[in-house]
Every structure is written in C-alpha cells, then in structure tokens.
Tab-separated table of C-alpha atoms in Angstrom:
chain	number	residue	atom	x	y	z
J	1	MET	CA	-52.580	37.863	-23.016
J	2	LYS	CA	-55.529	36.950	-20.795
J	3	ALA	CA	-54.639	33.276	-21.185
J	4	ILE	CA	-51.087	33.885	-19.905
J	5	ARG	CA	-52.384	35.813	-16.874
J	6	PHE	CA	-54.861	33.026	-16.169
J	7	ILE	CA	-52.107	30.352	-16.344
J	8	ILE	CA	-49.858	32.390	-14.028
J	9	PHE	CA	-52.773	32.855	-11.613
J	10	LEU	CA	-53.398	29.069	-11.626
J	11	ILE	CA	-49.723	28.327	-10.957
J	12	VAL	CA	-49.622	30.751	-8.013
J	13	LEU	CA	-52.918	29.329	-6.675
J	14	VAL	CA	-51.665	25.703	-6.901
J	15	ALA	CA	-48.396	26.693	-5.173
J	16	ALA	CA	-50.288	28.474	-2.373
J	17	VAL	CA	-52.622	25.495	-1.859
J	18	GLY	CA	-49.630	23.138	-1.825
J	19	LEU	CA	-47.854	25.297	0.762
J	20	VAL	CA	-50.926	25.393	3.020
J	21	MET	CA	-51.374	21.598	2.757
J	22	TRP	CA	-47.685	21.015	3.550
J	23	TRP	CA	-47.927	23.348	6.560
J	24	HIS	CA	-50.903	21.441	7.994
J	25	LYS	CA	-49.451	17.979	7.312
J	26	SER	CA	-45.970	18.692	8.754
J	27	PRO	CA	-45.240	17.172	12.179
J	28	GLU	CA	-45.201	19.321	15.255
J	29	VAL	CA	-41.886	20.446	16.715
J	30	SER	CA	-40.630	17.886	19.226
J	31	ARG	CA	-39.725	18.971	22.727
J	32	VAL	CA	-36.322	17.268	22.766
J	33	SER	CA	-33.380	19.068	24.295
J	34	VAL	CA	-29.851	18.516	23.073
J	35	LYS	CA	-26.843	18.719	25.379
J	36	SER	CA	-23.250	19.162	24.291
J	37	ALA	CA	-21.295	15.968	23.671
J	38	LYS	CA	-18.234	14.949	25.618
J	39	ILE	CA	-15.676	12.599	24.099
J	40	ALA	CA	-14.774	9.756	26.392
J	41	ASP	CA	-12.651	7.708	24.000
J	42	VAL	CA	-11.366	8.178	20.442
J	43	ARG	CA	-9.884	4.682	20.072
J	44	PRO	CA	-12.722	3.279	17.911
J	45	MET	CA	-12.331	6.202	15.517
J	46	LEU	CA	-8.580	5.754	15.298
J	47	ARG	CA	-9.085	2.127	14.229
J	48	LEU	CA	-10.590	3.559	11.061
J	49	CYS	CA	-7.337	5.342	10.311
J	50	SER	CA	-5.372	2.465	8.846
J	51	VAL	CA	-4.202	1.365	5.428
J	52	GLU	CA	-4.389	-2.244	4.251
J	53	ILE	CA	-1.604	-3.496	1.981
J	54	TYR	CA	-1.566	-6.250	-0.637
J	55	ASP	CA	1.315	-6.510	-3.070
J	56	GLU	CA	3.201	-9.097	-5.104
J	57	VAL	CA	6.981	-8.752	-5.034
J	58	PRO	CA	9.976	-10.534	-6.527
J	59	VAL	CA	12.082	-12.565	-4.099
J	60	LYS	CA	15.762	-12.544	-5.034
J	61	GLY	CA	18.471	-13.851	-2.779
J	62	SER	CA	21.537	-15.977	-2.409
J	63	ILE	CA	23.220	-18.113	0.187
J	64	GLY	CA	26.818	-18.781	-0.679
J	65	SER	CA	26.961	-19.766	-4.347
J	66	ARG	CA	23.260	-20.758	-4.474
J	67	HIS	CA	20.689	-18.283	-5.798
J	68	ILE	CA	16.892	-18.188	-5.761
J	69	PHE	CA	14.322	-16.175	-7.670
J	70	ALA	CA	10.633	-16.366	-6.691
J	71	ARG	CA	7.376	-14.431	-6.475
J	72	ALA	CA	5.617	-13.748	-3.176
J	73	ALA	CA	2.349	-12.063	-2.224
J	74	LEU	CA	2.519	-9.814	0.828
J	75	ASN	CA	-0.246	-8.644	3.152
J	76	GLY	CA	0.030	-5.978	5.783
J	77	SER	CA	-1.249	-2.805	7.305
J	78	ILE	CA	-0.245	0.647	8.448
J	79	SER	CA	-2.099	1.508	11.629
J	80	PHE	CA	-1.732	3.544	14.812
J	81	ASP	CA	-1.523	2.471	18.452
J	82	MET	CA	-4.766	3.625	20.055
J	83	GLU	CA	-3.283	3.492	23.540
J	84	ASN	CA	-0.666	6.143	22.723
J	85	ILE	CA	-2.822	8.925	21.321
J	86	ALA	CA	-2.433	12.108	23.336
J	87	MET	CA	-5.647	14.084	23.784
J	88	THR	CA	-6.287	17.343	25.625
J	89	GLU	CA	-9.457	19.387	25.755
J	90	SER	CA	-9.578	23.083	26.511
J	91	GLY	CA	-12.833	24.954	26.101
J	92	ASP	CA	-14.249	24.266	22.670
J	93	THR	CA	-10.960	22.919	21.271
J	94	LEU	CA	-9.864	19.295	21.214
J	95	ARG	CA	-6.147	18.676	20.562
J	96	LEU	CA	-4.813	15.280	19.497
J	97	THR	CA	-1.285	14.118	18.734
J	98	LEU	CA	-0.956	11.259	16.275
J	99	PRO	CA	1.213	8.434	17.675
J	100	ARG	CA	3.892	6.448	15.837
J	101	GLU	CA	2.660	4.216	13.042
J	102	ILE	CA	2.678	0.432	13.235
J	103	VAL	CA	3.780	-1.160	9.969
J	104	GLU	CA	3.067	-4.874	9.753
J	105	ILE	CA	4.058	-6.867	6.649
J	106	TYR	CA	3.448	-10.615	6.321
J	107	GLU	CA	3.816	-13.210	3.629
J	108	SER	CA	0.363	-14.150	2.369
J	109	THR	CA	-0.918	-17.597	3.337
J	110	ALA	CA	-3.290	-17.863	0.373
J	111	PRO	CA	-2.726	-20.849	-1.922
J	112	GLY	CA	-0.213	-20.053	-4.652
J	113	SER	CA	1.009	-16.879	-2.958
J	114	TYR	CA	4.649	-18.035	-3.036
J	115	GLN	CA	6.127	-19.536	-6.165
J	116	VAL	CA	9.779	-20.409	-6.811
J	117	ILE	CA	10.645	-19.512	-10.392
J	118	ASP	CA	14.314	-20.529	-10.544
J	119	THR	CA	17.218	-21.710	-8.396
J	120	TRP	CA	20.828	-22.147	-9.491
J	121	ASN	CA	24.339	-22.628	-8.198
J	122	ASP	CA	27.428	-20.768	-9.422
J	123	LYS	CA	29.580	-23.843	-8.767
J	124	PHE	CA	29.759	-26.435	-11.509
J	125	LEU	CA	27.536	-29.397	-10.571
J	126	GLY	CA	26.718	-27.758	-7.218
J	127	SER	CA	23.323	-28.295	-5.626
J	128	SER	CA	20.795	-25.522	-6.083
J	129	LYS	CA	18.374	-26.807	-3.425
J	130	PHE	CA	17.292	-24.485	-0.605
J	131	SER	CA	15.989	-25.735	2.710
J	132	ALA	CA	12.799	-24.212	4.156
J	133	ALA	CA	14.901	-22.361	6.756
J	134	GLU	CA	17.128	-20.887	4.046
J	135	GLU	CA	14.132	-19.778	1.980
J	136	ASN	CA	12.609	-18.182	5.091
J	137	ALA	CA	15.861	-16.296	5.742
J	138	VAL	CA	15.772	-14.891	2.192
J	139	LYS	CA	12.065	-14.011	2.541
J	140	SER	CA	12.633	-12.206	5.864
J	141	LYS	CA	15.184	-9.934	4.155
J	142	VAL	CA	12.648	-9.239	1.391
J	143	LEU	CA	9.973	-8.353	3.987
J	144	GLU	CA	12.311	-5.899	5.733
J	145	SER	CA	13.331	-4.363	2.413
J	146	TYR	CA	9.666	-3.972	1.445
J	147	ARG	CA	8.912	-2.339	4.801
J	148	ARG	CA	11.692	0.237	4.227
J	149	SER	CA	10.389	0.856	0.686
J	150	LEU	CA	6.998	1.899	2.109
J	151	TYR	CA	8.736	4.814	3.825
J	152	ARG	CA	10.822	5.648	0.766
J	153	ARG	CA	7.823	5.626	-1.611
J	154	GLY	CA	5.810	7.900	0.706
J	155	TYR	CA	3.101	5.409	1.704
J	156	ILE	CA	3.677	6.018	5.405
J	157	ALA	CA	3.549	9.798	4.976
J	158	ARG	CA	0.289	9.443	3.009
J	159	ALA	CA	-1.232	7.161	5.657
J	160	ARG	CA	-0.320	9.642	8.404
J	161	LYS	CA	-1.760	12.558	6.414
J	162	GLU	CA	-5.014	10.651	5.811
J	163	ALA	CA	-5.204	9.726	9.507
J	164	VAL	CA	-4.904	13.403	10.481
J	165	GLU	CA	-7.589	14.424	7.966
J	166	ASN	CA	-9.959	11.605	8.927
J	167	LEU	CA	-9.632	12.217	12.667
J	168	THR	CA	-10.134	15.951	12.220
J	169	SER	CA	-13.280	15.601	10.127
J	170	MET	CA	-14.803	12.747	12.167
J	171	LEU	CA	-14.242	14.312	15.561
J	172	SER	CA	-15.246	17.837	14.574
J	173	GLY	CA	-18.454	16.508	13.014
J	174	LEU	CA	-19.166	14.328	16.019
J	175	THR	CA	-18.437	16.871	18.726
J	176	GLY	CA	-19.089	20.190	17.055
J	177	LYS	CA	-15.817	21.401	18.572
J	178	THR	CA	-12.708	22.685	16.920
J	179	VAL	CA	-10.411	19.691	16.474
J	180	ILE	CA	-6.678	20.096	15.956
J	181	VAL	CA	-4.737	16.940	15.136
J	182	SER	CA	-0.981	17.403	15.096
J	183	ASP	CA	1.507	15.031	13.522
J	184	PRO	CA	4.984	15.381	15.057
J	185	ILE	CA	6.557	12.925	12.555
J	186	PRO	CA	4.735	13.380	9.214
J	187	ARG	CA	7.229	11.223	7.249
J	188	GLY	CA	6.996	8.386	9.778
J	189	SER	CA	9.419	6.898	12.267
J	190	MET	CA	11.510	4.240	10.631
C-alpha cells in the first residue's frame, strides 16, 4: 500500500514539475491587435467553385445513308461567372447570390482521344467515307447532347450545391461573419 502511495506521489510531483517548466518556457503574450476583416472581392474564392469534367463517350451519327460510330474523349468544366456574383453586406451578415453556371464541353486534343470504329452506307456499293466537316458536324451534335445530359443526370445541380457549401464555409471562416449564399436556380439554367 505504501508503494502505491509513493508511486502516485511521484506521478503528481513529475506532473507538477512539468507544468512549472512549461509555464516558464512558454512565450510571452504578444501585443498584436486584430481588427475585423472586410471583404473586398470574392472572385478568387469563386474560382475554386468549379467542377472539371473528363469522359469518354460513343459518337453515333448519320448523314443521309452514311453512318459513323466512334469513340471520343471529352474535357470540360462547370464554373461560375465571377463578374456576376451579387454581394451585399449588412451588419455581421454577408449575402451572396450564385450566378448562372458556365458549362464548357470540348473534344479532347490528346493523342488517340478520337477513334472511328466503323462507318457504313445503307446503299449498296455506296461510299461510307466522311469528310472532316461532316465528322465535325456529327461531333458537335454529340457535344450538345452530352451538355444536356449533364443537367439531366444532376451534375449541374450537384456543382451548384457544392459551390454554395464551399462559398459559405470559406467566407464564414475567413470573415467570421454570418454568410448566406442563395441559389435562385438550384437545378441550373439550361
């Protein structure tokens, strides 16, 4: 029993000595004053609220009796126009309105990103060749269809929701104010 009391006494003594040493070694309080922050521009933060897209899609199309089937890689982004963000400040509350999204979809320029798999003609002994202009016309329809599918599959709504959440957390942490980000078109503006 005496051994247990002695061990407890040693532990308390070591803790007290450690606390005193920490107290003496800690730096003195600095004499820095902190003033409240004022937001001048949120554009750099809004640049962070974008979604990058990479996808491989089938290209199917026809011109007259000629048909083409290919594979294409697409690049793009969902972002927001920083010039059109509405911001008002009243007291300790900052109110933002998320602008319309900008959806940009492009055919990838990486080597091997476009590959024709098959071409055919419904006419007997008809040519199945496509000119570059005809292939580009088919690809432009595929790009527009893919753009519409982003809205249908909910990618735009998700990007807008994430933009609202990111702006709210970044600005409230940065300013210490209450930040309210409203989204007037949560499903996007197609």
